[in-house]
Tab-separated table of C-alpha atoms in Angstrom:
chain	number	residue	atom	x	y	z
A	1	MET	CA	183.588	164.741	0.027
A	2	ARG	CA	186.543	164.293	-2.294
A	3	VAL	CA	185.468	162.553	-5.509
A	4	VAL	CA	187.992	161.008	-7.867
A	5	VAL	CA	187.404	159.295	-11.190
A	6	PRO	CA	190.366	157.130	-12.283
A	7	VAL	CA	190.646	156.657	-16.030
A	8	SER	CA	192.977	154.881	-18.407
A	9	GLY	CA	194.480	157.489	-20.701
A	10	SER	CA	196.244	155.244	-23.177
A	11	ASP	CA	194.830	152.268	-25.085
A	12	PRO	CA	191.671	151.984	-22.994
A	13	LYS	CA	188.963	149.331	-23.182
A	14	THR	CA	190.964	146.663	-24.965
A	15	ARG	CA	188.138	144.162	-24.490
A	16	LEU	CA	186.150	146.244	-26.986
A	17	ALA	CA	188.867	145.841	-29.633
A	18	SER	CA	186.780	143.373	-31.639
A	19	VAL	CA	184.156	146.032	-32.371
A	20	LEU	CA	185.991	149.380	-32.050
A	21	THR	CA	189.280	150.669	-33.484
A	22	PRO	CA	191.858	152.114	-31.057
A	23	ASP	CA	190.780	155.689	-31.922
A	24	GLU	CA	187.140	154.751	-31.464
A	25	ARG	CA	187.872	153.170	-28.092
A	26	ARG	CA	189.569	156.396	-27.059
A	27	ASP	CA	186.598	158.510	-28.199
A	28	PHE	CA	184.039	156.207	-26.614
A	29	THR	CA	185.999	156.200	-23.351
A	30	ASP	CA	185.975	160.009	-23.370
A	31	ALA	CA	182.205	159.975	-23.961
A	32	MET	CA	181.651	157.611	-21.030
A	33	LEU	CA	183.855	159.789	-18.826
A	34	ALA	CA	181.802	162.844	-19.811
A	35	ASP	CA	178.623	161.026	-18.751
A	36	VAL	CA	180.132	160.053	-15.388
A	37	LEU	CA	181.311	163.608	-14.741
A	38	ASP	CA	177.861	164.941	-15.681
A	39	ALA	CA	176.232	162.567	-13.202
A	40	LEU	CA	178.651	163.562	-10.437
A	41	THR	CA	178.340	167.311	-10.970
A	42	GLY	CA	174.576	166.873	-11.331
A	43	ALA	CA	174.642	165.383	-7.841
A	44	GLY	CA	176.370	168.516	-6.562
A	45	LEU	CA	179.849	166.986	-6.367
A	46	GLU	CA	183.128	168.356	-7.703
A	47	PRO	CA	184.912	165.409	-9.312
A	48	ALA	CA	188.591	165.278	-10.177
A	49	VAL	CA	190.056	162.929	-12.757
A	50	VAL	CA	193.267	160.959	-12.344
A	51	SER	CA	194.443	159.519	-15.632
A	52	THR	CA	197.438	157.505	-16.765
A	53	ALA	CA	197.805	159.957	-19.675
A	54	PRO	CA	196.319	163.376	-20.497
A	55	VAL	CA	192.577	163.309	-21.274
A	56	ASP	CA	190.173	165.994	-22.401
A	57	CYS	CA	187.264	166.498	-20.013
A	58	ASP	CA	185.334	169.025	-17.921
A	59	ALA	CA	187.197	168.364	-14.674
A	60	PRO	CA	190.681	168.928	-13.287
A	61	VAL	CA	192.997	166.164	-14.490
A	62	THR	CA	196.055	164.795	-12.729
A	63	VAL	CA	198.288	162.414	-14.640
A	64	ASP	CA	199.460	159.489	-12.541
A	65	GLU	CA	200.939	156.413	-14.160
A	66	ARG	CA	200.615	154.130	-11.174
A	67	GLY	CA	198.235	151.199	-11.144
A	68	LEU	CA	194.753	151.524	-9.711
A	69	ASP	CA	195.426	149.922	-6.321
A	70	ALA	CA	198.448	152.103	-5.530
A	71	LEU	CA	196.659	155.224	-6.684
A	72	VAL	CA	193.449	154.661	-4.749
A	73	ASN	CA	195.170	153.446	-1.597
A	74	ASP	CA	197.308	156.584	-1.654
A	75	LEU	CA	194.165	158.712	-1.984
A	76	LEU	CA	192.595	156.807	0.920
A	77	ALA	CA	195.671	157.451	3.077
A	78	SER	CA	195.840	161.161	2.336
A	79	THR	CA	192.128	161.953	2.269
A	80	VAL	CA	190.668	159.702	4.944
A	81	ASP	CA	193.506	158.604	7.243
A	82	GLU	CA	195.421	161.879	7.447
A	83	ALA	CA	192.802	164.537	6.707
A	84	GLY	CA	189.822	162.781	8.301
A	85	GLY	CA	187.700	163.361	5.208
A	86	ALA	CA	185.561	161.164	3.017
A	87	LEU	CA	186.621	159.818	-0.368
A	88	ALA	CA	184.468	158.583	-3.238
A	89	ILE	CA	186.015	156.654	-6.099
A	90	VAL	CA	183.811	156.283	-9.166
A	91	MET	CA	184.922	154.385	-12.244
A	92	ALA	CA	184.955	156.180	-15.589
A	93	ASP	CA	183.083	153.507	-17.558
A	94	LEU	CA	179.628	153.918	-16.013
A	95	PRO	CA	177.725	155.850	-18.697
A	96	LEU	CA	174.347	154.938	-17.176
A	97	ALA	CA	175.200	156.776	-13.947
A	98	THR	CA	172.724	159.533	-13.097
A	99	PRO	CA	172.704	162.252	-10.438
A	100	GLU	CA	170.090	160.144	-8.614
A	101	SER	CA	172.215	156.977	-8.551
A	102	VAL	CA	175.262	158.966	-7.469
A	103	ASP	CA	173.209	160.649	-4.774
A	104	ARG	CA	172.152	157.263	-3.425
A	105	LEU	CA	175.828	156.225	-3.292
A	106	VAL	CA	177.042	159.267	-1.388
A	107	SER	CA	174.008	159.547	0.903
A	108	THR	CA	174.009	155.916	2.039
A	109	ASP	CA	175.162	155.615	5.631
A	110	GLY	CA	178.247	153.534	6.321
A	111	ASP	CA	181.969	153.779	6.979
A	112	VAL	CA	182.386	152.087	3.616
A	113	VAL	CA	179.657	152.016	0.952
A	114	LEU	CA	180.271	149.731	-2.023
A	115	ALA	CA	178.547	149.817	-5.422
A	116	PRO	CA	179.067	146.324	-6.889
A	117	GLY	CA	179.644	145.929	-10.591
A	118	LEU	CA	178.430	143.081	-12.743
A	119	GLY	CA	180.866	140.187	-12.747
A	120	GLY	CA	182.429	140.773	-9.362
A	121	GLY	CA	183.867	144.261	-9.734
A	122	THR	CA	183.572	147.288	-7.484
A	123	ASN	CA	182.356	150.149	-9.661
A	124	ALA	CA	182.249	152.849	-7.026
A	125	PHE	CA	182.676	153.274	-3.304
A	126	VAL	CA	182.630	155.828	-0.545
A	127	CYS	CA	185.050	155.551	2.370
A	128	ARG	CA	184.774	157.450	5.640
A	129	HIS	CA	186.991	155.181	7.793
A	130	PRO	CA	190.814	155.092	7.927
A	131	ASP	CA	191.220	151.291	7.966
A	132	PHE	CA	189.901	150.479	4.504
A	133	ARG	CA	192.099	149.704	1.503
A	134	VAL	CA	191.342	148.469	-2.017
A	135	ASP	CA	192.405	145.460	-4.051
A	136	TYR	CA	190.859	145.626	-7.505
A	137	HIS	CA	192.256	142.361	-8.819
A	138	GLY	CA	189.922	139.418	-9.323
A	139	ALA	CA	186.461	139.436	-7.761
A	140	SER	CA	187.125	142.701	-5.993
A	141	ILE	CA	183.694	143.030	-4.429
A	142	ARG	CA	184.394	139.948	-2.327
A	143	ASP	CA	187.838	141.221	-1.359
A	144	HIS	CA	186.456	144.624	-0.436
A	145	ARG	CA	183.757	143.076	1.736
A	146	ARG	CA	186.419	140.977	3.445
A	147	ILE	CA	188.793	143.903	3.937
A	148	ALA	CA	185.977	145.983	5.423
A	149	ARG	CA	184.886	143.113	7.661
A	150	ASP	CA	188.441	142.443	8.840
A	151	ALA	CA	188.822	146.149	9.665
A	152	GLY	CA	185.591	146.092	11.639
A	153	VAL	CA	184.087	148.986	9.699
A	154	ASP	CA	180.377	149.556	9.153
A	155	LEU	CA	179.811	148.289	5.599
A	156	SER	CA	176.893	149.121	3.290
A	157	GLU	CA	176.137	148.472	-0.353
A	158	VAL	CA	174.093	150.519	-2.789
A	159	ASP	CA	171.744	148.542	-5.002
A	160	SER	CA	171.976	150.324	-8.352
A	161	ARG	CA	171.782	148.790	-11.817
A	162	ARG	CA	173.071	152.051	-13.247
A	163	LEU	CA	176.203	151.996	-11.105
A	164	ALA	CA	176.601	148.240	-11.654
A	165	THR	CA	176.739	148.519	-15.429
A	166	ASP	CA	180.367	149.071	-16.353
A	167	ILE	CA	181.055	148.867	-20.062
A	168	ASP	CA	183.886	146.465	-20.802
A	169	GLU	CA	182.742	143.994	-23.411
A	170	PRO	CA	180.787	144.141	-26.679
A	171	SER	CA	177.786	142.549	-24.971
A	172	ASP	CA	177.643	145.540	-22.602
A	173	LEU	CA	177.059	148.061	-25.369
A	174	ALA	CA	173.379	147.179	-25.661
A	175	GLU	CA	172.851	148.471	-22.113
A	176	VAL	CA	174.090	151.898	-23.192
A	177	LEU	CA	171.738	151.972	-26.169
A	178	LEU	CA	168.785	150.719	-24.111
A	179	HIS	CA	169.202	152.942	-21.054
A	180	GLY	CA	171.621	155.760	-21.812
A	181	ASP	CA	170.743	159.257	-22.930
A	182	GLY	CA	174.143	160.939	-22.713
A	183	ALA	CA	177.356	161.246	-24.663
A	184	ALA	CA	178.173	157.524	-24.770
A	185	ALA	CA	174.750	156.557	-26.114
A	186	ASP	CA	174.988	159.333	-28.699
A	187	TRP	CA	178.483	158.223	-29.678
A	188	LEU	CA	177.365	154.618	-30.222
A	189	ALA	CA	174.349	155.695	-32.272
A	190	ASP	CA	176.529	158.010	-34.388
A	191	ALA	CA	178.965	155.134	-34.902
A	192	GLY	CA	176.141	153.027	-36.323
A	193	PHE	CA	175.314	150.780	-33.380
A	194	GLU	CA	171.754	149.744	-32.748
A	195	VAL	CA	169.931	147.220	-30.609
A	196	ALA	CA	169.271	143.880	-32.272
A	197	LEU	CA	167.205	140.986	-31.010
A	198	THR	CA	168.883	137.642	-30.424
A	199	ASP	CA	167.620	134.341	-29.062
A	200	GLY	CA	168.107	135.542	-25.510
A	201	ARG	CA	169.128	139.010	-24.505
A	202	VAL	CA	169.497	141.806	-26.988
A	203	ALA	CA	172.845	142.819	-28.487
A	204	ALA	CA	174.327	145.952	-29.992
A	205	VAL	CA	175.214	145.481	-33.652
A	206	ARG	CA	176.803	147.867	-36.082
A	207	LYS	CA	174.982	148.783	-39.268
B	1	MET	CA	148.446	145.418	-4.070
B	2	ARG	CA	148.005	142.150	-5.919
B	3	VAL	CA	151.389	140.481	-6.479
B	4	VAL	CA	151.827	137.665	-8.980
B	5	VAL	CA	154.955	135.658	-9.788
B	6	PRO	CA	154.699	133.856	-13.137
B	7	VAL	CA	156.857	130.734	-13.395
B	8	SER	CA	157.519	128.083	-15.979
B	9	GLY	CA	156.509	124.749	-14.487
B	10	SER	CA	157.868	122.404	-17.138
B	11	ASP	CA	161.369	122.330	-18.648
B	12	PRO	CA	162.411	125.717	-17.266
B	13	LYS	CA	165.646	127.620	-17.940
B	14	THR	CA	166.658	125.839	-21.117
B	15	ARG	CA	169.528	128.315	-21.630
B	16	LEU	CA	171.179	126.709	-18.592
B	17	ALA	CA	171.075	123.268	-20.239
B	18	SER	CA	174.821	123.312	-20.948
B	19	VAL	CA	175.612	123.332	-17.215
B	20	LEU	CA	172.546	121.797	-15.516
B	21	THR	CA	170.546	118.633	-16.188
B	22	PRO	CA	166.757	118.944	-16.633
B	23	ASP	CA	166.169	117.841	-13.030
B	24	GLU	CA	168.765	120.308	-11.783
B	25	ARG	CA	167.201	123.125	-13.761
B	26	ARG	CA	163.867	122.275	-12.144
B	27	ASP	CA	165.405	122.262	-8.637
B	28	PHE	CA	167.359	125.466	-9.221
B	29	THR	CA	164.245	127.168	-10.597
B	30	ASP	CA	162.363	126.162	-7.433
B	31	ALA	CA	165.181	127.586	-5.296
B	32	MET	CA	165.109	130.901	-7.173
B	33	LEU	CA	161.324	131.021	-6.786
B	34	ALA	CA	161.691	130.451	-3.037
B	35	ASP	CA	164.103	133.406	-2.841
B	36	VAL	CA	161.716	135.659	-4.764
B	37	LEU	CA	158.790	134.665	-2.546
B	38	ASP	CA	160.921	135.289	0.560
B	39	ALA	CA	161.784	138.779	-0.676
B	40	LEU	CA	158.154	139.563	-1.444
B	41	THR	CA	156.766	138.298	1.872
B	42	GLY	CA	159.675	140.017	3.649
B	43	ALA	CA	158.418	143.257	2.101
B	44	GLY	CA	154.999	142.623	3.616
B	45	LEU	CA	153.354	141.433	0.393
B	46	GLU	CA	151.261	138.309	-0.200
B	47	PRO	CA	152.458	136.882	-3.509
B	48	ALA	CA	150.590	134.344	-5.608
B	49	VAL	CA	152.255	132.092	-8.159
B	50	VAL	CA	150.900	131.332	-11.617
B	51	SER	CA	152.696	128.404	-13.196
B	52	THR	CA	152.375	126.485	-16.442
B	53	ALA	CA	152.529	123.259	-14.393
B	54	PRO	CA	152.258	122.439	-10.661
B	55	VAL	CA	155.190	123.708	-8.568
B	56	ASP	CA	156.065	123.291	-4.923
B	57	CYS	CA	156.395	126.593	-3.065
B	58	ASP	CA	155.215	128.634	-0.068
B	59	ALA	CA	152.506	130.547	-1.914
B	60	PRO	CA	149.143	129.774	-3.511
B	61	VAL	CA	149.678	128.345	-7.003
B	62	THR	CA	147.351	128.602	-9.981
B	63	VAL	CA	148.162	126.523	-13.042
B	64	ASP	CA	147.671	128.436	-16.274
B	65	GLU	CA	149.151	127.155	-19.502
B	66	ARG	CA	148.850	130.394	-21.443
B	67	GLY	CA	151.856	132.398	-22.535
B	68	LEU	CA	153.183	135.244	-20.415
B	69	ASP	CA	151.642	138.114	-22.397
B	70	ALA	CA	148.121	136.670	-22.369
B	71	LEU	CA	148.380	135.789	-18.693
B	72	VAL	CA	149.688	139.149	-17.509
B	73	ASN	CA	147.393	141.194	-19.733
B	74	ASP	CA	144.441	139.252	-18.346
B	75	LEU	CA	145.627	140.020	-14.790
B	76	LEU	CA	145.991	143.698	-15.707
B	77	ALA	CA	142.445	143.751	-17.090
B	78	SER	CA	140.881	142.083	-14.060
B	79	THR	CA	142.970	143.700	-11.312
B	80	VAL	CA	143.552	147.232	-12.575
B	81	ASP	CA	140.931	147.982	-15.247
B	82	GLU	CA	137.921	146.311	-13.647
B	83	ALA	CA	138.714	146.333	-9.931
B	84	GLY	CA	140.672	149.614	-9.825
B	85	GLY	CA	143.505	147.972	-7.925
B	86	ALA	CA	147.264	147.829	-8.360
B	87	LEU	CA	149.123	144.855	-9.794
B	88	ALA	CA	152.781	143.892	-9.369
B	89	ILE	CA	154.339	141.254	-11.606
B	90	VAL	CA	157.690	139.929	-10.424
B	91	MET	CA	159.636	137.337	-12.367
B	92	ALA	CA	160.591	134.097	-10.634
B	93	ASP	CA	164.268	134.103	-11.642
B	94	LEU	CA	165.472	137.012	-9.483
B	95	PRO	CA	167.265	135.256	-6.602
B	96	LEU	CA	169.094	138.447	-5.590
B	97	ALA	CA	165.801	140.201	-4.811
B	98	THR	CA	165.565	141.413	-1.229
B	99	PRO	CA	162.730	142.911	0.820
B	100	GLU	CA	164.479	146.279	0.395
B	101	SER	CA	164.633	146.093	-3.402
B	102	VAL	CA	161.018	144.928	-3.553
B	103	ASP	CA	160.000	147.738	-1.233
B	104	ARG	CA	161.643	150.261	-3.534
B	105	LEU	CA	159.671	148.807	-6.471
B	106	VAL	CA	156.268	148.971	-4.789
B	107	SER	CA	156.854	152.307	-3.035
B	108	THR	CA	158.049	154.196	-6.129
B	109	ASP	CA	155.425	156.655	-7.327
B	110	GLY	CA	154.052	156.235	-10.823
B	111	ASP	CA	151.110	154.831	-12.751
B	112	VAL	CA	153.566	152.299	-14.109
B	113	VAL	CA	156.896	151.478	-12.419
B	114	LEU	CA	159.303	149.319	-14.414
B	115	ALA	CA	162.297	147.358	-13.117
B	116	PRO	CA	164.536	146.803	-16.165
B	117	GLY	CA	166.425	143.563	-16.517
B	118	LEU	CA	169.869	143.154	-18.000
B	119	GLY	CA	169.718	142.675	-21.741
B	120	GLY	CA	166.495	144.536	-22.426
B	121	GLY	CA	164.013	142.581	-20.340
B	122	THR	CA	161.433	143.793	-17.834
B	123	ASN	CA	161.994	141.862	-14.639
B	124	ALA	CA	159.248	143.385	-12.549
B	125	PHE	CA	156.659	146.129	-12.734
B	126	VAL	CA	153.855	147.756	-10.824
B	127	CYS	CA	150.792	149.019	-12.651
B	128	ARG	CA	148.175	151.352	-11.193
B	129	HIS	CA	146.648	152.605	-14.472
B	130	PRO	CA	144.098	150.818	-16.708
B	131	ASP	CA	145.706	151.626	-20.065
B	132	PHE	CA	148.944	149.651	-19.720
B	133	ARG	CA	149.544	146.279	-21.355
B	134	VAL	CA	152.657	144.093	-21.654
B	135	ASP	CA	154.598	142.672	-24.570
B	136	TYR	CA	157.470	140.557	-23.289
B	137	HIS	CA	158.927	139.626	-26.668
B	138	GLY	CA	162.226	141.159	-27.744
B	139	ALA	CA	163.622	144.181	-25.911
B	140	SER	CA	160.540	144.436	-23.730
B	141	ILE	CA	161.758	147.375	-21.669
B	142	ARG	CA	161.667	149.569	-24.775
B	143	ASP	CA	158.227	148.292	-25.735
B	144	HIS	CA	156.913	148.856	-22.222
B	145	ARG	CA	158.247	152.404	-22.164
B	146	ARG	CA	156.575	153.035	-25.530
B	147	ILE	CA	153.276	151.452	-24.472
B	148	ALA	CA	153.269	153.558	-21.298
B	149	ARG	CA	154.161	156.716	-23.224
B	150	ASP	CA	151.504	156.070	-25.885
B	151	ALA	CA	148.932	155.587	-23.111
B	152	GLY	CA	149.963	158.857	-21.498
B	153	VAL	CA	150.599	157.257	-18.121
B	154	ASP	CA	153.058	158.532	-15.518
B	155	LEU	CA	156.066	156.222	-15.965
B	156	SER	CA	158.862	155.558	-13.451
B	157	GLU	CA	161.736	153.110	-13.263
B	158	VAL	CA	163.411	151.578	-10.250
B	159	ASP	CA	167.209	151.455	-10.388
B	160	SER	CA	168.035	148.114	-8.771
B	161	ARG	CA	170.857	145.756	-9.659
B	162	ARG	CA	169.184	143.069	-7.573
B	163	LEU	CA	165.949	143.281	-9.536
B	164	ALA	CA	167.869	143.626	-12.818
B	165	THR	CA	169.763	140.357	-12.370
B	166	ASP	CA	167.615	137.631	-13.880
B	167	ILE	CA	169.348	134.287	-14.124
B	168	ASP	CA	169.091	132.880	-17.622
B	169	GLU	CA	172.553	131.946	-18.819
B	170	PRO	CA	175.602	130.208	-17.347
B	171	SER	CA	177.417	133.541	-17.097
B	172	ASP	CA	174.679	134.780	-14.760
B	173	LEU	CA	175.356	132.119	-12.131
B	174	ALA	CA	178.389	133.961	-10.764
B	175	GLU	CA	176.092	136.826	-9.697
B	176	VAL	CA	174.159	134.413	-7.474
B	177	LEU	CA	177.346	133.122	-5.861
B	178	LEU	CA	178.760	136.627	-5.405
B	179	HIS	CA	175.662	138.354	-4.047
B	180	GLY	CA	173.070	135.771	-3.028
B	181	ASP	CA	172.526	134.380	0.436
B	182	GLY	CA	169.337	132.424	-0.095
B	183	ALA	CA	168.142	129.113	-1.486
B	184	ALA	CA	169.521	129.591	-5.001
B	185	ALA	CA	173.024	130.447	-3.777
B	186	ASP	CA	172.924	127.466	-1.405
B	187	TRP	CA	171.733	125.213	-4.208
B	188	LEU	CA	174.586	126.255	-6.512
B	189	ALA	CA	177.176	125.784	-3.770
B	190	ASP	CA	175.767	122.349	-2.913
B	191	ALA	CA	175.887	121.452	-6.616
B	192	GLY	CA	179.604	122.258	-6.642
B	193	PHE	CA	179.627	125.675	-8.270
B	194	GLU	CA	182.142	128.262	-7.181
B	195	VAL	CA	183.415	131.603	-8.409
B	196	ALA	CA	186.454	131.440	-10.666
B	197	LEU	CA	188.563	134.256	-11.989
B	198	THR	CA	188.805	134.775	-15.750
B	199	ASP	CA	190.503	137.410	-17.875
B	200	GLY	CA	187.608	139.764	-17.449
B	201	ARG	CA	184.606	139.185	-15.232
B	202	VAL	CA	184.374	136.227	-12.923
B	203	ALA	CA	182.505	133.058	-13.858
B	204	ALA	CA	180.792	130.246	-11.991
B	205	VAL	CA	182.487	126.901	-12.584
B	206	ARG	CA	181.601	123.467	-11.325
B	207	LYS	CA	184.127	121.524	-9.331
């Protein structure tokens, strides 16, 4: 199975700008990517990274400045349609991913296997059928279900909190501190973040 | 396995007060409870409900006005310590729960099996060991890990987005619309809620 991790190489994670400087966002993004690559290799896969700008990581990197839809749909065409292979796309901002959660994704039966993200996203998927394409804008999980249904493919979903937890907003950081044990959790702790109690759910605050 | 669903019978879900009237919060809470009970019975279990006030549902109901910690710790003492049985506690606000996710919870090996909630909570657990107690205040998942570790019990966690998604705040409602197909999703749709796109994640808005 071909496994690709798309990542934003320049000015990533702008929705974290209220709590992290641009350099910090870059470092934290690299730490999350390292955790994702660890989970994938731990599951016996050989991930490749496609980035909009050069990044430093333990995987082969291709720089491709296109948007996510064009990139992934091109990978689907070349890997699945033409070569008859399987393609997994795993987002780079899933620092809670583990070899076990990745293994559940890639071992779930289905022409298309989706891993929904919180808030309507599609954090990872596996495709084994030539008629599937992606559209990451808006509530992509609904679009991807519809596209799969319209194509008549056998659709499955993997029920994983770890794959669902993409880190986009300050309120997401607490999840990394609560459940992570990799580079991203270490980076946040080193940067002074800790879990604080609020009226409802906990938050990550900086000392 | 004894399975108990604790529920708040009076003035539930106050953090939804900005979008739902008191009567609506009561009705929506009942719908979520119905979904949880459906998932549990679909997994072959026979759930019982313990509520702080009478509720209408398809399960035997006991009214108990004590707080959650006292209630659950008493159930642990009577079910596990004294009778040598296993106890599962499943929260009533998990409308995305399915028979499959419940089955993963109860079939995971471990003296204690935790299902973390988003934001530090503990949305469900199974206990098969007499030395475990609960403390739901604050970031309870961390406390429950510590209590289990201090007791020397064999601790596992189940990685389920469906069990992790407790519905407490307006921003949670979109998850029900995106992924639910039971009573709670129907109730929200009937009440005029629909998924709307925002800058980041999607939200549930009322027409």
